[in-house]
Amino acid sequence: MILRRLAPVVQPLLSVLGAFVVAGIVVWACGGSPFEALSALLQGSCGSSTGLLRTLSKATPLLLSGLAVAVALRAGLFNIGAEGQLILGALAAAWAGHAFTGLPAWIHIPICLAAGVLVGGLWAAIPGALRAWRGSHEVIVTIMLNYLAIQFAHFLVNGVMKDPGSMAPATAMVEPSARLWAAADGSNFSAGFGLALLAAVGVAVLLRRTALGFEIRAVGLGADAARVAGVNVGRTMVSAMALSGALAGLAGAIEVLGVHRRYLDAFSPGYGFDSIAVALLGGGSPVGVTLSSLLFGGLSAGATYMEAWTHVPRQIAGIVQGVVIFSAGARYLKGRRR
Amino acid sequence: MSGPELAGLLLPLGVAALRQATPLVLAGLGGICSERVGIVNIALEGMMLAGAFTGLVAGRLAGPLVGVLAAVTVGMLVGLTHLWATRKLRLNHIVSGVAINLLALHSTTFLLRRLFNQADPPVEARIESMLPTSLFTGVALALVLVFHLVLYYTPLGLRIRAVGESEASTRMAGVDTARVKMLGLAASGVLAGLAGAYLSLAQVGRFSDDMVSGRGFIALAAVVCGRWTPLGMAAASLAFGALDALQFHLQGSVALPGELLRSIPYIATVVAAMALRPRPPADLGRQEE
């Protein structure tokens, strides 16, 4: 009984610990020193103020896209498409950032964020609608839409949206009025982190205190029961996916306005895919997702530093992530409700 | 255009299409093996990647045939891991697939750096002695026929289909469903591993980061478009392969952007998922309770 009550907290902690042990063994087996690697990892992620800020900046897109996956998960849907939604949201924000000129920042920034939110939400509504009304599996459709989004963005940014003055496949820089405040120490920390925290609070309120949030949770617990209770299951699924895509689109928009200042082809190192690990480790709750995005943000910030100092390839962070998904997603206790 | 001219244009295109379709057909058969026994398999991508990497490493040490054998073995182990995770750990099938794909991607890139050199991109490992692609293509096409016959004309095929439709009732009928599932997932991994070996040992002769680049997902799309049948899946794979070959052929010569042609398999899959309402095996994705 006690084991069951503690499981939601203990299992994530144990799975993170287990993943670090596995990664340590891998490093050791490849002739490295796991303790040196770990200390470099800690030094790089939270050993200095720049390191800490870098952790927070890496956590920002992970938090938002992790929330995106979590919202869909609460409705019983797998949004594997956060990557595509993030990319298109970023592209939309970059467009709004340089297409409008002469606006004050307090109007321009919200317009750019709204563009990202809108495009990400609409893109994610497609698999939601196909699932709700045609029964197509959202996993297959979101995987395909990811590739479509990547190809489409690649096409635009090498063609009509390409900045003629730039060699790289990228849009023009956004206007200064569309840029979020960012730290000048090279950590890429920006005001976007605050926006991401606000979004987490917003999602928590929405899930707990609003009718839509209640319907989303009801559909996630059992679509048939929810239907009998009078919930419009189809509409709720579409709303949940649109909301999910909106959050992923916001993640992309913030990366553009706060970090890159333009849309750069293939800028995302896979935030949308990492977000699946973030959401699962966080158990689908906004608080959990926030904590796990900080963990993975630190891992990502520390891994680059570790690679430079100990020559342990930074991909070890990805191995930690994979093991975490395995162990956090497992249900060891028979009959436990999720 | 005269007959010989047309043939001179179409023949190389056809050969290229077959080359592109071969890994899709092999991995697609793997997808059928797994999904027909009720296990959703988005891990095909990771199995192919693991196979491609192991094949190349073992191939460099002991020759390409040993490489194929190693790729197939590792593929099978990954397939059985997927089964173990979904049945024993009671992981959601999608979650297990995502984890396997992540682990395969990051451990192959990690090992590539550790085993071959320290430099960051471009990192790749090469192999001198390659296998002929036609060998794999022949095997793939023959296997499609074999799978069609096994699935629809043998008692084993009936059991496989029955497990996918309803494991509980099949168990009631006295079939050892756990063994059927194990066979399905082992075969799934073997075939996806073989598809990976084709990429690294026959098609390009090297391994580079994320070299499967979505082919596992396209193979899964071919399974869906082909309605979980070997013949339908093979037809969809050939169509996707032909598009890929065409895209390569037209590159630079036509105003049509390559991105559009490359997008057609994805659009086709979304349209198929919408318009055909393909009916998956009824027990697909069912969780152990």
PDB file of C-alpha atoms in Angstrom, chain A residues 26-27 30-32 78 80 126 130 133-137 139-141 143-145 147-148 151-152 154-155 158 273-274 276-277 280 307 310-323 325-336, chain B residues 42 45 81-82 84-85 88-92 94-96 98-100 102-103 105-107 109-111 113-114 118 120-121 209 213-215 217-218 220-221 224 257-260 262-267 269-270 273-277 287-289:
ATOM      1  CA  VAL A  26      28.953   2.128 -20.763  1.00  0.00           C
ATOM      2  CA  VAL A  27      31.585   4.828 -20.209  1.00  0.00           C
ATOM      3  CA  CYS A  30      34.625   2.039 -23.373  1.00  0.00           C
ATOM      4  CA  GLY A  31      37.723   2.857 -21.381  1.00  0.00           C
ATOM      5  CA  GLY A  32      36.622   6.120 -19.783  1.00  0.00           C
ATOM      6  CA  PHE A  78       0.518  10.076 -28.396  1.00  0.00           C
ATOM      7  CA  ILE A  80       5.045  11.989 -31.589  1.00  0.00           C
ATOM      8  CA  ILE A 126      -4.785  17.534 -38.350  1.00  0.00           C
ATOM      9  CA  LEU A 130      -8.123  12.363 -38.396  1.00  0.00           C
ATOM     10  CA  TRP A 133     -13.401  11.364 -37.180  1.00  0.00           C
ATOM     11  CA  ARG A 134     -11.616   8.813 -39.355  1.00  0.00           C
ATOM     12  CA  GLY A 135     -10.067   6.613 -36.679  1.00  0.00           C
ATOM     13  CA  SER A 136      -6.541   7.001 -38.149  1.00  0.00           C
ATOM     14  CA  HIS A 137      -3.858   6.261 -35.596  1.00  0.00           C
ATOM     15  CA  VAL A 139       1.142   7.988 -34.052  1.00  0.00           C
ATOM     16  CA  ILE A 140       1.427   7.066 -37.731  1.00  0.00           C
ATOM     17  CA  VAL A 141       0.019  10.416 -38.838  1.00  0.00           C
ATOM     18  CA  ILE A 143       5.366  10.666 -37.617  1.00  0.00           C
ATOM     19  CA  MET A 144       4.508  11.369 -41.254  1.00  0.00           C
ATOM     20  CA  LEU A 145       3.644  15.010 -40.508  1.00  0.00           C
ATOM     21  CA  TYR A 147       8.795  14.493 -42.087  1.00  0.00           C
ATOM     22  CA  LEU A 148       6.420  16.683 -44.075  1.00  0.00           C
ATOM     23  CA  GLN A 151      10.719  18.890 -45.901  1.00  0.00           C
ATOM     24  CA  PHE A 152       8.389  21.885 -46.136  1.00  0.00           C
ATOM     25  CA  HIS A 154      13.647  22.961 -45.826  1.00  0.00           C
ATOM     26  CA  PHE A 155      11.915  23.910 -49.080  1.00  0.00           C
ATOM     27  CA  ASN A 158      16.112  27.329 -49.248  1.00  0.00           C
ATOM     28  CA  PHE A 273      11.643  13.807 -29.677  1.00  0.00           C
ATOM     29  CA  ASP A 274      13.431  14.436 -26.378  1.00  0.00           C
ATOM     30  CA  ILE A 276       8.646  12.395 -25.121  1.00  0.00           C
ATOM     31  CA  ALA A 277      11.187  11.354 -22.494  1.00  0.00           C
ATOM     32  CA  LEU A 280       6.999  10.326 -19.551  1.00  0.00           C
ATOM     33  CA  GLU A 307      32.784  15.955 -24.124  1.00  0.00           C
ATOM     34  CA  THR A 310      36.914  14.137 -20.879  1.00  0.00           C
ATOM     35  CA  HIS A 311      36.472  13.067 -24.537  1.00  0.00           C
ATOM     36  CA  VAL A 312      33.460  11.000 -23.574  1.00  0.00           C
ATOM     37  CA  PRO A 313      31.079  11.523 -26.531  1.00  0.00           C
ATOM     38  CA  ARG A 314      28.080  13.649 -25.503  1.00  0.00           C
ATOM     39  CA  GLN A 315      25.700  11.096 -27.017  1.00  0.00           C
ATOM     40  CA  ILE A 316      25.909   9.317 -23.667  1.00  0.00           C
ATOM     41  CA  ALA A 317      23.204  11.786 -22.574  1.00  0.00           C
ATOM     42  CA  GLY A 318      20.903  10.259 -25.182  1.00  0.00           C
ATOM     43  CA  ILE A 319      21.591   6.791 -23.797  1.00  0.00           C
ATOM     44  CA  VAL A 320      20.560   8.038 -20.341  1.00  0.00           C
ATOM     45  CA  GLN A 321      17.352   9.346 -21.904  1.00  0.00           C
ATOM     46  CA  GLY A 322      16.543   6.039 -23.589  1.00  0.00           C
ATOM     47  CA  VAL A 323      17.038   4.057 -20.392  1.00  0.00           C
ATOM     48  CA  ILE A 325      11.997   6.093 -20.879  1.00  0.00           C
ATOM     49  CA  PHE A 326      12.264   2.335 -20.487  1.00  0.00           C
ATOM     50  CA  SER A 327      12.289   2.342 -16.720  1.00  0.00           C
ATOM     51  CA  ALA A 328       9.944   5.280 -16.121  1.00  0.00           C
ATOM     52  CA  GLY A 329       7.329   3.885 -18.490  1.00  0.00           C
ATOM     53  CA  ALA A 330       7.351   0.387 -17.033  1.00  0.00           C
ATOM     54  CA  ARG A 331       4.624  -0.721 -14.696  1.00  0.00           C
ATOM     55  CA  TYR A 332       6.208  -3.052 -12.205  1.00  0.00           C
ATOM     56  CA  LEU A 333       3.369  -3.170  -9.744  1.00  0.00           C
ATOM     57  CA  LYS A 334       0.560  -5.286 -10.986  1.00  0.00           C
ATOM     58  CA  GLY A 335      -2.772  -3.563 -11.387  1.00  0.00           C
ATOM     59  CA  ARG A 336      -1.527  -0.079 -10.621  1.00  0.00           C
TER      60      ARG A 336
ATOM     61  CA  ILE B  42       7.678   1.831 -34.468  1.00  0.00           C
ATOM     62  CA  GLU B  45      13.896   2.322 -37.347  1.00  0.00           C
ATOM     63  CA  THR B  81      13.719  -6.663 -26.102  1.00  0.00           C
ATOM     64  CA  HIS B  82      10.680  -4.907 -27.539  1.00  0.00           C
ATOM     65  CA  TRP B  84      10.014  -8.236 -23.213  1.00  0.00           C
ATOM     66  CA  ALA B  85       9.391  -4.535 -22.542  1.00  0.00           C
ATOM     67  CA  LYS B  88       6.912  -8.231 -18.975  1.00  0.00           C
ATOM     68  CA  LEU B  89       7.484  -4.568 -18.093  1.00  0.00           C
ATOM     69  CA  ARG B  90       4.027  -3.797 -19.509  1.00  0.00           C
ATOM     70  CA  LEU B  91       5.349  -0.765 -21.306  1.00  0.00           C
ATOM     71  CA  ASN B  92       3.083   0.892 -23.805  1.00  0.00           C
ATOM     72  CA  ILE B  94       4.755   3.209 -28.538  1.00  0.00           C
ATOM     73  CA  VAL B  95       6.817   4.112 -25.463  1.00  0.00           C
ATOM     74  CA  SER B  96       8.990   1.032 -25.864  1.00  0.00           C
ATOM     75  CA  VAL B  98      10.469   5.394 -28.841  1.00  0.00           C
ATOM     76  CA  ALA B  99      12.953   4.218 -26.208  1.00  0.00           C
ATOM     77  CA  ILE B 100      14.454   1.611 -28.541  1.00  0.00           C
ATOM     78  CA  LEU B 102      16.497   6.649 -29.030  1.00  0.00           C
ATOM     79  CA  LEU B 103      18.827   4.031 -27.583  1.00  0.00           C
ATOM     80  CA  LEU B 105      20.435   6.188 -32.362  1.00  0.00           C
ATOM     81  CA  HIS B 106      22.513   7.406 -29.444  1.00  0.00           C
ATOM     82  CA  SER B 107      24.433   4.197 -28.754  1.00  0.00           C
ATOM     83  CA  THR B 109      26.627   7.428 -32.643  1.00  0.00           C
ATOM     84  CA  PHE B 110      28.408   7.018 -29.283  1.00  0.00           C
ATOM     85  CA  LEU B 111      30.123   3.798 -30.320  1.00  0.00           C
ATOM     86  CA  ARG B 113      33.014   7.903 -32.079  1.00  0.00           C
ATOM     87  CA  ARG B 114      34.508   5.593 -29.463  1.00  0.00           C
ATOM     88  CA  GLN B 118      37.384  10.983 -31.769  1.00  0.00           C
ATOM     89  CA  ASP B 120      33.101  15.066 -34.327  1.00  0.00           C
ATOM     90  CA  PRO B 121      31.200  15.188 -37.608  1.00  0.00           C
ATOM     91  CA  ASP B 209      25.151   8.914 -37.946  1.00  0.00           C
ATOM     92  CA  SER B 213      17.078   8.388 -41.740  1.00  0.00           C
ATOM     93  CA  GLY B 214      13.420   7.466 -41.460  1.00  0.00           C
ATOM     94  CA  ARG B 215      13.353   4.384 -43.701  1.00  0.00           C
ATOM     95  CA  PHE B 217       9.065   4.719 -40.501  1.00  0.00           C
ATOM     96  CA  ILE B 218       8.471   4.639 -44.260  1.00  0.00           C
ATOM     97  CA  LEU B 220       5.860   1.044 -41.363  1.00  0.00           C
ATOM     98  CA  ALA B 221       3.907   3.420 -43.584  1.00  0.00           C
ATOM     99  CA  VAL B 224      -0.254   0.530 -43.202  1.00  0.00           C
ATOM    100  CA  PRO B 257      11.265  20.713 -56.034  1.00  0.00           C
ATOM    101  CA  GLY B 258      12.870  17.556 -54.677  1.00  0.00           C
ATOM    102  CA  GLU B 259      11.242  18.206 -51.304  1.00  0.00           C
ATOM    103  CA  LEU B 260       7.827  17.720 -52.895  1.00  0.00           C
ATOM    104  CA  ARG B 262      10.392  13.259 -51.210  1.00  0.00           C
ATOM    105  CA  SER B 263       7.197  14.181 -49.365  1.00  0.00           C
ATOM    106  CA  ILE B 264       4.926  11.971 -51.474  1.00  0.00           C
ATOM    107  CA  PRO B 265       5.348   8.789 -49.348  1.00  0.00           C
ATOM    108  CA  TYR B 266       4.381  10.772 -46.249  1.00  0.00           C
ATOM    109  CA  ILE B 267       1.404  12.408 -47.931  1.00  0.00           C
ATOM    110  CA  THR B 269       0.428   7.499 -45.936  1.00  0.00           C
ATOM    111  CA  VAL B 270      -1.661  10.240 -44.373  1.00  0.00           C
ATOM    112  CA  ALA B 273      -4.761   6.433 -43.219  1.00  0.00           C
ATOM    113  CA  MET B 274      -7.637   8.845 -43.886  1.00  0.00           C
ATOM    114  CA  ALA B 275      -9.290   7.494 -47.004  1.00  0.00           C
ATOM    115  CA  LEU B 276      -8.740   3.731 -46.913  1.00  0.00           C
ATOM    116  CA  ARG B 277      -9.583   3.415 -43.235  1.00  0.00           C
ATOM    117  CA  GLN B 287      -1.684  -3.973 -23.258  1.00  0.00           C
ATOM    118  CA  GLU B 288      -0.985  -6.879 -20.960  1.00  0.00           C
ATOM    119  CA  GLU B 289      -3.003  -6.418 -17.809  1.00  0.00           C
TER     120      GLU B 289
END
